[in-house]
Coordinates of C-alpha atoms in Angstrom, one line a residue:
X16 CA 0.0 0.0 0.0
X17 CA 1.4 3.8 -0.6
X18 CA 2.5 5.9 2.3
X19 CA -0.2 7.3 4.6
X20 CA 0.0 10.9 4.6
X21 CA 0.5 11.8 8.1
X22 CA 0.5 9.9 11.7
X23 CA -2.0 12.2 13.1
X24 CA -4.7 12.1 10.9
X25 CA -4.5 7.9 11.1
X26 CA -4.4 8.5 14.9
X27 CA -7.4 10.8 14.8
X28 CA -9.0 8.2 13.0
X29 CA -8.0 5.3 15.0
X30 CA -8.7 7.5 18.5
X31 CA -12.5 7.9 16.6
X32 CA -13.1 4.2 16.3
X33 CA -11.5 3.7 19.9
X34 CA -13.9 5.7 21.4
X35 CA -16.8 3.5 19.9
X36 CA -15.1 0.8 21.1
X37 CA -14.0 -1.0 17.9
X38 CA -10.1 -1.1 19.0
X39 CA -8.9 -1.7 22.5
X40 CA -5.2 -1.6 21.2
X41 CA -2.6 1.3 19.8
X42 CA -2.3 1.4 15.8
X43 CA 1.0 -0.8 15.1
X44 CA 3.6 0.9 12.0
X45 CA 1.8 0.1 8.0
X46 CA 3.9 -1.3 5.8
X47 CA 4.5 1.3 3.0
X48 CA 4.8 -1.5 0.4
X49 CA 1.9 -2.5 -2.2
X50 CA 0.8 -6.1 -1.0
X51 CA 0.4 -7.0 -4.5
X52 CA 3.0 -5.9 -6.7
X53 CA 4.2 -8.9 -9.2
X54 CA 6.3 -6.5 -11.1
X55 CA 8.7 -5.2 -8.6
X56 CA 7.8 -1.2 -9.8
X57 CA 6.4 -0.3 -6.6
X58 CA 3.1 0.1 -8.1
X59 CA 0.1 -2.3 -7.0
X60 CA -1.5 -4.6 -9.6
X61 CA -4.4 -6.8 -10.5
X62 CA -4.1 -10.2 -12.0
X63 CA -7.6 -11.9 -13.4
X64 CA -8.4 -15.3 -15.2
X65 CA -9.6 -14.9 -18.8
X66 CA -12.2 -17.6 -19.8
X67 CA -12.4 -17.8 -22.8
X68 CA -8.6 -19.5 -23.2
X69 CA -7.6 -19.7 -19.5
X70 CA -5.3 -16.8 -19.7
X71 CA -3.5 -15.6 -16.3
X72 CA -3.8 -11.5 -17.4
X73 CA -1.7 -8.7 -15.4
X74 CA -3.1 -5.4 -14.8
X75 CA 0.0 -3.0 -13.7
X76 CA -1.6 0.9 -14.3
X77 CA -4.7 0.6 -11.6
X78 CA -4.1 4.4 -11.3
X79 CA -5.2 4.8 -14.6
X80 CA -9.1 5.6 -16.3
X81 CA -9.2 2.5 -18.0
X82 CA -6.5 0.1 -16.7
X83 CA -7.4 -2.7 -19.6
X84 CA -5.2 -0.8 -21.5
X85 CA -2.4 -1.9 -19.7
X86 CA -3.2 -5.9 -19.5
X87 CA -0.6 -8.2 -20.5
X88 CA -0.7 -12.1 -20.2
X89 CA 1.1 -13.6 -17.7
X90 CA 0.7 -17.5 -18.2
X91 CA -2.0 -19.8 -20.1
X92 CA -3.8 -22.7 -18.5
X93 CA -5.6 -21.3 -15.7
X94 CA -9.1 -22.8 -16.6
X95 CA -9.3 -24.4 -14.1
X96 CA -8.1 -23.1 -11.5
X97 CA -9.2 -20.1 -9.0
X98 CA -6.6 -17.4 -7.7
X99 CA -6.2 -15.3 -4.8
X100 CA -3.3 -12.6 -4.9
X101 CA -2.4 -13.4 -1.4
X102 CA 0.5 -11.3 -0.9
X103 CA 3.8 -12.1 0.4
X104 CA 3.8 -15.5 1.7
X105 CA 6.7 -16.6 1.9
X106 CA 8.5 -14.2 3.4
X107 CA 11.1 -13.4 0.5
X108 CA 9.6 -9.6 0.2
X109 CA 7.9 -10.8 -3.0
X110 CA 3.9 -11.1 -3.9
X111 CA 2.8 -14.5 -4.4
X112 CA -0.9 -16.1 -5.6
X113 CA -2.5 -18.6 -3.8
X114 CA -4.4 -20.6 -6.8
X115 CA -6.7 -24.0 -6.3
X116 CA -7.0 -26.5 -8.7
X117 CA -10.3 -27.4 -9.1
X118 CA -9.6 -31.3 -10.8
X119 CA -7.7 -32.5 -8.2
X120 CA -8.2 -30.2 -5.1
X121 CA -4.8 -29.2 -5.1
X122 CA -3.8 -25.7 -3.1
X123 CA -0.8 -23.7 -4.8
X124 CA 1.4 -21.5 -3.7
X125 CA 2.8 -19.5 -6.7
X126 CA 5.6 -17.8 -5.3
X127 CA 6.5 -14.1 -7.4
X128 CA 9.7 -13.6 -8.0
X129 CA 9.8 -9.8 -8.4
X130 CA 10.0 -9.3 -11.8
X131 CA 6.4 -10.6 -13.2
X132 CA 7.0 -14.0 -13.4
X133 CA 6.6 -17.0 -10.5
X134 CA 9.0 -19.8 -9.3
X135 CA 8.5 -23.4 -8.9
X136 CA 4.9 -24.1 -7.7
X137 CA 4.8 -25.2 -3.6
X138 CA 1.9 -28.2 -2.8
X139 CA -0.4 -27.3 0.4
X140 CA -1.9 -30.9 -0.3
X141 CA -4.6 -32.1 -1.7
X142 CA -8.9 -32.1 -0.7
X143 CA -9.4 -28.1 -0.9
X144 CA -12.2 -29.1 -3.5
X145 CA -14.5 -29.6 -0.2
X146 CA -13.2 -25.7 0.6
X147 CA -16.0 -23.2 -0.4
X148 CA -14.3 -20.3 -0.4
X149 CA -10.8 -18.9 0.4
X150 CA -8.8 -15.8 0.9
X151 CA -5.7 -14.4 2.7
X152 CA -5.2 -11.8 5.4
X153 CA -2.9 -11.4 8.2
X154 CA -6.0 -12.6 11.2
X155 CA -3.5 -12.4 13.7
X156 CA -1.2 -9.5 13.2
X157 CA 2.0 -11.4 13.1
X158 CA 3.2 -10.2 10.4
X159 CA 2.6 -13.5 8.5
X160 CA -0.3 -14.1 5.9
X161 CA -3.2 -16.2 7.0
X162 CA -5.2 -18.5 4.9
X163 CA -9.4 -17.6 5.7
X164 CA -12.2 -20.4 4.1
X165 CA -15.6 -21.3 4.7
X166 CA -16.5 -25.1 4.0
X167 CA -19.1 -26.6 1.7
X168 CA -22.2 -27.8 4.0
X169 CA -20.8 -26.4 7.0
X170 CA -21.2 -23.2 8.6
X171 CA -18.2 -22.2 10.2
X172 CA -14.8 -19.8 9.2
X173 CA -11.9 -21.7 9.3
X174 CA -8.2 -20.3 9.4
X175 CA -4.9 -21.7 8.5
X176 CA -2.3 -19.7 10.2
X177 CA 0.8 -18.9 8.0
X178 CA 4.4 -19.3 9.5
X179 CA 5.8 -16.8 7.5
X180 CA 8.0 -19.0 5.1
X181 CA 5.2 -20.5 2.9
X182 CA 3.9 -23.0 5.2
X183 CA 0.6 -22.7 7.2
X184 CA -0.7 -24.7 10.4
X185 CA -4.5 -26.8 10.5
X186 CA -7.1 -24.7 10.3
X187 CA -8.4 -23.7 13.2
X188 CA -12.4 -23.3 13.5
X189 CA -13.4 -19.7 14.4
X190 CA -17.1 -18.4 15.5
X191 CA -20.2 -17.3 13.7
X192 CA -22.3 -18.4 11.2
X193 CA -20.9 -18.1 7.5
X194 CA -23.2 -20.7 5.6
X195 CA -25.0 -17.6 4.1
X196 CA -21.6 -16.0 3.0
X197 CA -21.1 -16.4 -0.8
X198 CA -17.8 -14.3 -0.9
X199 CA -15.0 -13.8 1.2
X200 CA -12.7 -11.1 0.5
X201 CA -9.4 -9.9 1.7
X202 CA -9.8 -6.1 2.6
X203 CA -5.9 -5.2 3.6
X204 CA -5.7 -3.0 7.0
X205 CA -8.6 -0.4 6.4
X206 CA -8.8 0.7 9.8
X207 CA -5.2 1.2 9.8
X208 CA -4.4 -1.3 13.7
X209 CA -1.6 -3.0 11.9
X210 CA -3.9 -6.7 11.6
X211 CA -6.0 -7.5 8.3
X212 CA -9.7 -7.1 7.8
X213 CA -11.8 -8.9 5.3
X214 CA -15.1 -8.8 3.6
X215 CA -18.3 -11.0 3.3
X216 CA -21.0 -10.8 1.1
X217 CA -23.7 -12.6 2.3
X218 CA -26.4 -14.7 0.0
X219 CA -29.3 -12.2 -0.8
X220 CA -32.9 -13.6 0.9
X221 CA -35.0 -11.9 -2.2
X222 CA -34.5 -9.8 -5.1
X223 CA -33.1 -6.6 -3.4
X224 CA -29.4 -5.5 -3.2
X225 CA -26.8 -7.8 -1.8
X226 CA -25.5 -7.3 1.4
X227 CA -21.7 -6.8 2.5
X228 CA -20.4 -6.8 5.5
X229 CA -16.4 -5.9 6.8
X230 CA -15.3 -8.2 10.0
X231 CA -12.6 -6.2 11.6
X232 CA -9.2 -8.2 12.9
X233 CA -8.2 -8.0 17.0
X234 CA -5.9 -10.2 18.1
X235 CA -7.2 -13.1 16.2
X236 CA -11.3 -12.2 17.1
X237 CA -13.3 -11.7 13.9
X238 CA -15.5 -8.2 14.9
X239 CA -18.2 -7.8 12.3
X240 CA -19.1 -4.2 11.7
X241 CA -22.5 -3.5 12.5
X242 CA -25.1 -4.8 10.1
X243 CA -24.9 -5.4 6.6
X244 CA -24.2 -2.6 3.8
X245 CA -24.5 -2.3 0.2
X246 CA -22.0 -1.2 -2.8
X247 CA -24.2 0.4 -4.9
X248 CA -27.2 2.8 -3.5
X249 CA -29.5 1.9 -6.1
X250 CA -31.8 -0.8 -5.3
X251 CA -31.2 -4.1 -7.0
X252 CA -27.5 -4.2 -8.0
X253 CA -26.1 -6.7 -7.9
X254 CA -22.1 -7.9 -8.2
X255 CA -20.8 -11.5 -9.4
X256 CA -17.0 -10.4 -8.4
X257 CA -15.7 -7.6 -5.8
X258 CA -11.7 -7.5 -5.2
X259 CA -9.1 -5.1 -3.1
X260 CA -6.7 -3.0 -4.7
X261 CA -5.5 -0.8 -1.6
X262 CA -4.8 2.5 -0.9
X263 CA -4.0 3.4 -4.6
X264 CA -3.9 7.3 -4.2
X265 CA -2.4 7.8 -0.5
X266 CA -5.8 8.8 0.6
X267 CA -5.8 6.3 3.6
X268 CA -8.9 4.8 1.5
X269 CA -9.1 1.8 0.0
X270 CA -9.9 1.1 -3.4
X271 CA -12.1 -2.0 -4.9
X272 CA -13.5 -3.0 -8.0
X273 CA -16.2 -4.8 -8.4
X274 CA -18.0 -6.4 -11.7
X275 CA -21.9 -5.8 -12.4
X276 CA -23.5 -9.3 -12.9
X277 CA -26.2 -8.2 -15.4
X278 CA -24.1 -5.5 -17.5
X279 CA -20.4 -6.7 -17.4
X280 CA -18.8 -3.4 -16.3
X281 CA -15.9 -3.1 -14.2
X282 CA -16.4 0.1 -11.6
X283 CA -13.8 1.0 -9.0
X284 CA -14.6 2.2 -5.5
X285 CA -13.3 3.6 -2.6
X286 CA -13.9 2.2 1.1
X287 CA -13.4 4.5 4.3
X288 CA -11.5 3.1 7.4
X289 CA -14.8 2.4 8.8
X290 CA -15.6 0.1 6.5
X291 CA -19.3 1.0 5.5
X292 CA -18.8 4.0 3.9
X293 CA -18.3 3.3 -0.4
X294 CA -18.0 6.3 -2.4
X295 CA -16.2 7.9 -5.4
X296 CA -17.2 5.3 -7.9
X297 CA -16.2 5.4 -11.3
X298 CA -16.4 3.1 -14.3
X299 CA -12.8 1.0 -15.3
X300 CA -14.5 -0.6 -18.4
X301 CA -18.3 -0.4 -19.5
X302 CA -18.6 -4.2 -20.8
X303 CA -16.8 -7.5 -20.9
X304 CA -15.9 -8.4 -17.3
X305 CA -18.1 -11.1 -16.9
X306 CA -15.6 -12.6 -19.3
X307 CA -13.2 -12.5 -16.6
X308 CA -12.4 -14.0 -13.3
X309 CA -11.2 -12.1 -10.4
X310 CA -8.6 -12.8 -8.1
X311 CA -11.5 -14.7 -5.4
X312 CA -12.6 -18.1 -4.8
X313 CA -15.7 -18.8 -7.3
X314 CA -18.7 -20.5 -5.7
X315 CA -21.4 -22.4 -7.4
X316 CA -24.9 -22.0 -5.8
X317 CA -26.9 -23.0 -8.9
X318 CA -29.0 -25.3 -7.3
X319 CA -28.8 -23.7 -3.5
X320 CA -32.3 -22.7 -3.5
X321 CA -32.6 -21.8 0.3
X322 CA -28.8 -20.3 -0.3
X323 CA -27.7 -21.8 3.3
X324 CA -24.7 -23.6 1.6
X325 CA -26.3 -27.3 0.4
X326 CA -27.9 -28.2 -2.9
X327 CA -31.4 -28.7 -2.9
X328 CA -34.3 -30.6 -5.1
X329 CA -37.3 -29.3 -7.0
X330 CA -40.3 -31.3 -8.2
X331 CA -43.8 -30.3 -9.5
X332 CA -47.0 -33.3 -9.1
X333 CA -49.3 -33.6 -11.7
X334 CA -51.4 -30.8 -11.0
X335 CA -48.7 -28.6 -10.9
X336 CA -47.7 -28.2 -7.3
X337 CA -43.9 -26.8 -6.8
X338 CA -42.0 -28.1 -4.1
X339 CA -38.5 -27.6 -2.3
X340 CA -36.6 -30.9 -0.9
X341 CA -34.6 -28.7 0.9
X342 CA -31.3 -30.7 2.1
X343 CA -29.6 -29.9 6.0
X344 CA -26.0 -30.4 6.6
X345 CA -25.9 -33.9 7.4
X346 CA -27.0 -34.9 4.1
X347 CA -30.7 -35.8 4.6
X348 CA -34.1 -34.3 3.0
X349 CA -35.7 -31.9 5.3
X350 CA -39.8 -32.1 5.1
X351 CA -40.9 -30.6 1.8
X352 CA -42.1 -27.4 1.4
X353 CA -45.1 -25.8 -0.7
X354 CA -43.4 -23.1 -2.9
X355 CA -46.8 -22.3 -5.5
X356 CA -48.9 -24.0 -8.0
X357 CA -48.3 -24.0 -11.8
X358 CA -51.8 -26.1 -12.8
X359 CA -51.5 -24.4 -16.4
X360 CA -47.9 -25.6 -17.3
X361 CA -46.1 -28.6 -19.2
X362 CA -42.5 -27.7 -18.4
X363 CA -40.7 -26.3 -15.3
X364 CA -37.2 -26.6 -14.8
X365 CA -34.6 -25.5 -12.8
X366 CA -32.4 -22.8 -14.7
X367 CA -29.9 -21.0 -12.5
X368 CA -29.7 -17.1 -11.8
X369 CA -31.3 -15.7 -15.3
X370 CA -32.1 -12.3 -14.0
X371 CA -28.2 -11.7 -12.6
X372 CA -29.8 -11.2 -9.0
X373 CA -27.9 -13.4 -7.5
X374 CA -30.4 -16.6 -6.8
X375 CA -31.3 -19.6 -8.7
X376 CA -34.3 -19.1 -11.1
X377 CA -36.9 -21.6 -12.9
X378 CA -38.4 -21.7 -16.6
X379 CA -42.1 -22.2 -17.0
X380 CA -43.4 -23.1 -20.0
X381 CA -47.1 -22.8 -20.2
X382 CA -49.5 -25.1 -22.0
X383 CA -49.9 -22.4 -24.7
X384 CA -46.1 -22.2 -25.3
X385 CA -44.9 -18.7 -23.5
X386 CA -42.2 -19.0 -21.5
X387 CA -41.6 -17.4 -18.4
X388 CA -39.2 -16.9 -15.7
X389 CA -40.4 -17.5 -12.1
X390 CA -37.8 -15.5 -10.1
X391 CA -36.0 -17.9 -7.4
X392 CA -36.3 -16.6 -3.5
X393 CA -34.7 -17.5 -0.9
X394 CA -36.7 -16.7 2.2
X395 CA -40.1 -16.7 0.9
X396 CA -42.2 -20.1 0.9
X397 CA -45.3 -20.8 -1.5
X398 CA -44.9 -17.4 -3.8
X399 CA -44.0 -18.9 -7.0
X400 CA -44.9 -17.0 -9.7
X401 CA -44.8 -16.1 -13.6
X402 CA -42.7 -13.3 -12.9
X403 CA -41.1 -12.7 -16.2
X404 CA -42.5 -13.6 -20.4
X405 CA -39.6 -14.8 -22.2
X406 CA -41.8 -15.2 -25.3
X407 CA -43.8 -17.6 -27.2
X408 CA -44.1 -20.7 -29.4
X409 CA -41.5 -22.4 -27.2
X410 CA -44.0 -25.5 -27.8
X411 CA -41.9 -26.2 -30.8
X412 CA -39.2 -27.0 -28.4
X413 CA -38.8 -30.7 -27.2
X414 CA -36.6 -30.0 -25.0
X415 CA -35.5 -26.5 -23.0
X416 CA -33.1 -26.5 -20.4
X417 CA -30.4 -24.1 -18.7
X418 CA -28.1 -23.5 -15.5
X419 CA -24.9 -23.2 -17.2
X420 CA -22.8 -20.4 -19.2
X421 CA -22.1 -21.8 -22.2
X422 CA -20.4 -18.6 -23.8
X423 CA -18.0 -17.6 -20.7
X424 CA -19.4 -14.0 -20.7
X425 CA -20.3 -14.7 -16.9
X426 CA -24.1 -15.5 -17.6
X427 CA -26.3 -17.8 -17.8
X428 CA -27.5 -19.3 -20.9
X429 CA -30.4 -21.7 -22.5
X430 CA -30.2 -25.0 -24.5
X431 CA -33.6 -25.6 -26.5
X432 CA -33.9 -28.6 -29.0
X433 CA -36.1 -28.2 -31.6
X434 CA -39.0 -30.9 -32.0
X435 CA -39.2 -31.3 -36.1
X436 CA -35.2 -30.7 -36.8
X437 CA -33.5 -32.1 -34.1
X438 CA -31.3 -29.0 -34.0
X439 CA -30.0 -27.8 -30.3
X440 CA -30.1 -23.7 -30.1
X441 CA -27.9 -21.8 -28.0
X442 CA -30.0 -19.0 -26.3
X443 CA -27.2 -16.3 -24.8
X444 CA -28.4 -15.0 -21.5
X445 CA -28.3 -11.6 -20.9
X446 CA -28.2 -11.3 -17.2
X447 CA -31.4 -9.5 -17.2
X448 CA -34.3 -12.3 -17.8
X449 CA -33.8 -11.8 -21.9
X450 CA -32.5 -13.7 -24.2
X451 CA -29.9 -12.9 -27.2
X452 CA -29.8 -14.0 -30.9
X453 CA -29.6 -17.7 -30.8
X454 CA -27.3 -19.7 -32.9
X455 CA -27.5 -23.6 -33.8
X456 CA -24.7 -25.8 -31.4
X457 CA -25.6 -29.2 -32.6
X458 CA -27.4 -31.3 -35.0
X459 CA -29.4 -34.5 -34.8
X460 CA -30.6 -34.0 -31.5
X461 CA -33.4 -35.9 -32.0
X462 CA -32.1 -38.8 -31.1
X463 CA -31.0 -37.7 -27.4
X464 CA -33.3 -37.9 -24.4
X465 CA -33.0 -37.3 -20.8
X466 CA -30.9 -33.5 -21.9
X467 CA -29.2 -32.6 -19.0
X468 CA -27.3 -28.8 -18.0
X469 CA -24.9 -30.4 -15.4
X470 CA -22.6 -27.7 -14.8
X471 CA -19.0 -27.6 -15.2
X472 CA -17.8 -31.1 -15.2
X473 CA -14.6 -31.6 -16.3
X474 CA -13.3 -27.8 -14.4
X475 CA -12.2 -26.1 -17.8
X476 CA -14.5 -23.1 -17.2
X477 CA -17.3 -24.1 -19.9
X478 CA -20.8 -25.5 -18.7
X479 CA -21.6 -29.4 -20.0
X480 CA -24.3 -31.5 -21.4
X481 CA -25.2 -35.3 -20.2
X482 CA -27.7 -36.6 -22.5
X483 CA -28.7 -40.7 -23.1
X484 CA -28.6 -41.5 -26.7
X485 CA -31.5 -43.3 -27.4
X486 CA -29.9 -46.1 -30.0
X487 CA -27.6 -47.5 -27.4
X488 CA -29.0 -46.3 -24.2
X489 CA -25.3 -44.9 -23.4
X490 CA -24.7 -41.6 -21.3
X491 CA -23.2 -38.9 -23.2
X492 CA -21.0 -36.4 -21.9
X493 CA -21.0 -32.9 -24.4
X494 CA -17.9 -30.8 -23.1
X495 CA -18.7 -26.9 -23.3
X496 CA -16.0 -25.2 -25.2
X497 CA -15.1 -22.0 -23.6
X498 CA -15.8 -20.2 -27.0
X499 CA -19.5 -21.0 -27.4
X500 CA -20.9 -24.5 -28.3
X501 CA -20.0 -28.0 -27.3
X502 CA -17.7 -30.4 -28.3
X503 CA -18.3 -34.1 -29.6
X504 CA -20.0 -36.6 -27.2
X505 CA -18.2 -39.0 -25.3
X506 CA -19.3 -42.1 -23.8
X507 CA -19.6 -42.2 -19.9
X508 CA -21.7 -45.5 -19.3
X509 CA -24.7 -47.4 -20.5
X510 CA -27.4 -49.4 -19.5
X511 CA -29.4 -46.1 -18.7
X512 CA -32.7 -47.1 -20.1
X513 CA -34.0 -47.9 -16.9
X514 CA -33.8 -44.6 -15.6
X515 CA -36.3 -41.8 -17.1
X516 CA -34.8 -38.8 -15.0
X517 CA -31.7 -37.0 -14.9
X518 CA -31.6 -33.7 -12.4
X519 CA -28.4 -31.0 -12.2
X520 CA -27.8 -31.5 -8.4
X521 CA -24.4 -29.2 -8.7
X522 CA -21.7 -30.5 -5.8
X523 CA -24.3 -32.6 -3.8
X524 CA -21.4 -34.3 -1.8
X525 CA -19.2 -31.4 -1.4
X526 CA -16.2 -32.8 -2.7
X527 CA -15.4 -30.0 -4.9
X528 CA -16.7 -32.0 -8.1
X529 CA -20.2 -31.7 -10.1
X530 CA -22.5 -33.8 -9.6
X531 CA -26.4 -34.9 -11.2
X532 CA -29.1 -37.1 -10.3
X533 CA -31.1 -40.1 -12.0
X534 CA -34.4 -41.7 -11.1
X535 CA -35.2 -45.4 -12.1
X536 CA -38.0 -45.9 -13.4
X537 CA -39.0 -49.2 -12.5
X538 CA -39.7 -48.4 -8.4
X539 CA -38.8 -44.2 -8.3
X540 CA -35.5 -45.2 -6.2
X541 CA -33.5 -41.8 -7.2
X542 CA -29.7 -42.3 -7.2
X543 CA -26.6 -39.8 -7.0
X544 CA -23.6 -40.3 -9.6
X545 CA -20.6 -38.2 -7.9
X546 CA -18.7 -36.4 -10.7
X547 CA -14.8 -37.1 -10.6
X548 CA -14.3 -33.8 -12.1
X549 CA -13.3 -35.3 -16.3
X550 CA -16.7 -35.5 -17.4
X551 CA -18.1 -39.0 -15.7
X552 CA -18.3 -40.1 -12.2
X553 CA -16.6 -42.2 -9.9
X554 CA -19.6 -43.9 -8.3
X555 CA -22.9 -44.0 -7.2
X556 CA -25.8 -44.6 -4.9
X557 CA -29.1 -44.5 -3.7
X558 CA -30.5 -41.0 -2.2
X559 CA -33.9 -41.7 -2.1
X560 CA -37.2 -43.6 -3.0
X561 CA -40.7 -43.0 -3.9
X562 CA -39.6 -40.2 -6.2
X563 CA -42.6 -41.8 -9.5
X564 CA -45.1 -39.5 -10.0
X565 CA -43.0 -36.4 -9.7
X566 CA -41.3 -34.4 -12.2
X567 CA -37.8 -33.4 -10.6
X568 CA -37.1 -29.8 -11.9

């Protein structure tokens, strides 16, 4: 970070925030340094994952209007992995990344060597994929960088305490109740005490802004501030990525830049030392960040209806009736609940977060063939509505399906086939409930059944298709390309005739790998297949019974 300007006004401040009882201790010295500064110019930078070819990109002029202008690539081959600039970890005076790979689990440290490029690669070991979220901060003032994750199905912070020379203890289970946080976000110092703070956003309940919240560090105690905030006055913005920068302009503010979920525009902000206070934004780039990944730990919470940190289940009787399986921590069904009634419609499926406010949404396609969206919510039980008319004749459609982003542009898209061609259609999401100009991804189509979004199953960035051909009764698995379409199918298993259901589940068993659903038709029995994170699974078994007579959405 730069130089503060003087040591009265940060003792002013720090003698405010005393006297509300935030601190009990004096401010320690700031190190004057940039905590992320790959290039060794004294300048803090930015590095982000481009999807589209897995590109590791370096952004060196933050200071700048329109810092794009200034990316260079670093590295290839980052698909499938997700970074955290995570300062100096070693304790060699050089910035370092912290990077997970998604396939096998595997935390990195990539240690910088000064000059923009990075040094042999240190193992942390393997079976991080069950590891939500992650980031890095300093908890416990030592001077040595700290390692902060939340768990899938669990509800706890955990932190790995760093030694100072790259290595880091077992975590260590701290209190409160993160199984609503969906971000967690290294904030630097802010309030200038010499120990880290961090950032949570936490899972929105309904459609209205998201709320963030900053947890100030003393002596190892997370302190949340107050109640939650927001980063944008307006009502209803929302933002898939938010990231640190520092104190870019010696203001003893800290700068963040944060990437609109509907629009793709990158705008940069400035935080006070009190942490709730966000002003002076501007606007980095106007379009095209959805594109990219920023230097955070991705979560997936596609099919997280109740957004408490476990995948749930949909299903819809015969008369139209919605329902939420909602699923507790140790695994098991909770009692169903009664979400509304759709009497007047032959097709509702699950389709991830289509209006870019941040929870998982459904299609509805009524008996007449318009198309709606009924908008997900999270805290709200038996108001399922039409909320939102796609358009019409989607009757010619055998088969309409979504949850994934098929285009990497950071939304989420929709797979139709059509009934007398066979042809699959691309529909690009928008982010805002519309759709864009569709373009044909396959042919033949016709001879598919049980057409399946899973997700992301082989971790190279691109949503995938499952679909049973119906010739051989085989399992198909359709790798996304990162560019738009899908790839050729690849055989996964067959002998799937006897099931007439397959459901996008999204990490059911937590393990850091996609999974999906499949119900057998001769009793109901419904059984999960755990992805092994190439594009098939590595087993099965059963999850439930008695699941005839309902369609699983």
């Amino acid at each position: 970070m730069n130089t503060r300007s003087t040591a009265r006004t940060a003792a002013a401040a720090l003698a405010g925030l005393m006297a509300a009882g935030a601190f009990a201790a004096p401010a320690a010295a700031q190190d004057p340094l940039p905590r992320n500064d790959f290039t060794g110019d004294g300048v803090q930078d930015l590095v982000a994952v481009r999807k589209s070819d897995g590109a590791l990109v370096l952004y060196s002029d933050l200071a700048s209007d329109d810092f794009g202008t200034a990316a260079v690539v670093f590295s290839s081959g980052w698909n499938q992995m997700d970074v955290v600039m995570a300062g100096d970890l070693t304790g060699d005076g050089h910035s370092d990344l912290l990077a997970r790979d998604n396939k096998s689990g595997t935390l990195y440290t990539y240690p910088g060597d000064g000059n923009g490029g990075f040094g042999t690669r240190a193992s942390h070991g393997t079976g991080w994929g069950a590891v939500e979220l992650f980031t890095t901060a300093d908890f416990d003032g030592d001077g040595a960088v700290d390692i902060l994750t939340t768990r899938k199905h669990d509800n706890r912070l955990y932190v790995n305490f760093g030694r100072g020379d790259g290595s880091f203890s077992i975590p260590t289970a701290q209190t409160g109740d993160y199984s609503r946080v969906d971000a967690l976000i290294g904030a630097g110092d802010l309030d200038l005490d010499g120990e880290d703070d961090f950032m949570v956003r936490r899972t929105p309940q309904s459609a209205g802004n998201q709320g963030y919240r900053v947890h100030f560090s003393d002596i190892g105690v997370s302190t949340p501030l107050g109640s939650d905030f927001y980063l944008w006055p307006e009502e209803d913005r929302h933002f898939s990525q938010v990231t640190f920068l520092g104190d870019l302009d010696g203001d003893e503010d800290t700068e963040l830049v944060a990437v609109d979920s509907r629009s793709g525009e990158l705008y940069r902000m400035s935080m006070s030392r009190f942490g709730a206070n966000v002003d002076d934004v501007a606007t980095v780039q106007d379009s095209g960040w959805g594109a990219m990944r920023l230097p955070e730990a991705e979560t997936d919470r596609t099919y997280d209806f109740e957004q408490n940190g476990t995948s749930d289940l949909f299903a819809y009787t015969p008369d139209g009736g919605l329902y939420l399986y909602p699923r507790g921590y140790d695994g098991a069904f909770d009692p169903r609940i009664f979400m509304g009634s759709f009497w007047d419609a032959n097709l509702v499926e699950s389709a991830g977060d289509l209006t870019g406010d941040g929870l998982p949404d459904f299609l509805v396609r009524e008996t007449d063939g318009e198309l709606h969206i009924s908008e997900g919510d999270a805290d709200t039980v038996g108001t399922a509505t039409k909320d939102l008319l796609i358009g019409t004749g989607w009757n010619a459609m055998s088969a309409v399906v979504s949850g994934g982003d098929f285009n990497t542009d950071g939304k989420n898209d929709l797979l139709a086939r059509e009934a007398s061609t066979g042809r699959l259609w691309l529909y690009p999401g928008t982010g805002t409930g519309e759709l864009g100009a569709r373009v044909v991804v396959g042919t033949g189509w016709n001879a598919m059944s049980l057409i399946t979004v899973a997700g992301d199953l082989d971790h190279d960035g691109a949503a995938d298709v499952i679909a049973r051909r119906n010739s051989d009764n085989c399992l198909y698995f359709y790798g996304g390309k990162t560019t738009g379409g899908l790839k050729n199918g690849v055989n996964i298993g067959c002998g799937w005739n006897v099931m007439n259901t397959i459901a996008s589940v999204g990490d059911y068993n937590a393990d850091g790998h996609v999974d999906w659903a499949a119900r057998r038709a001769s009793d109901g029995a419904l059984y999960l297949y755990r992805g092994n994170g190439a594009g098939g699974f590595s087993s099965y078994s059963a999850i439930g019974s008695g699941w005839n007579g309902l369609e699983i959405a």
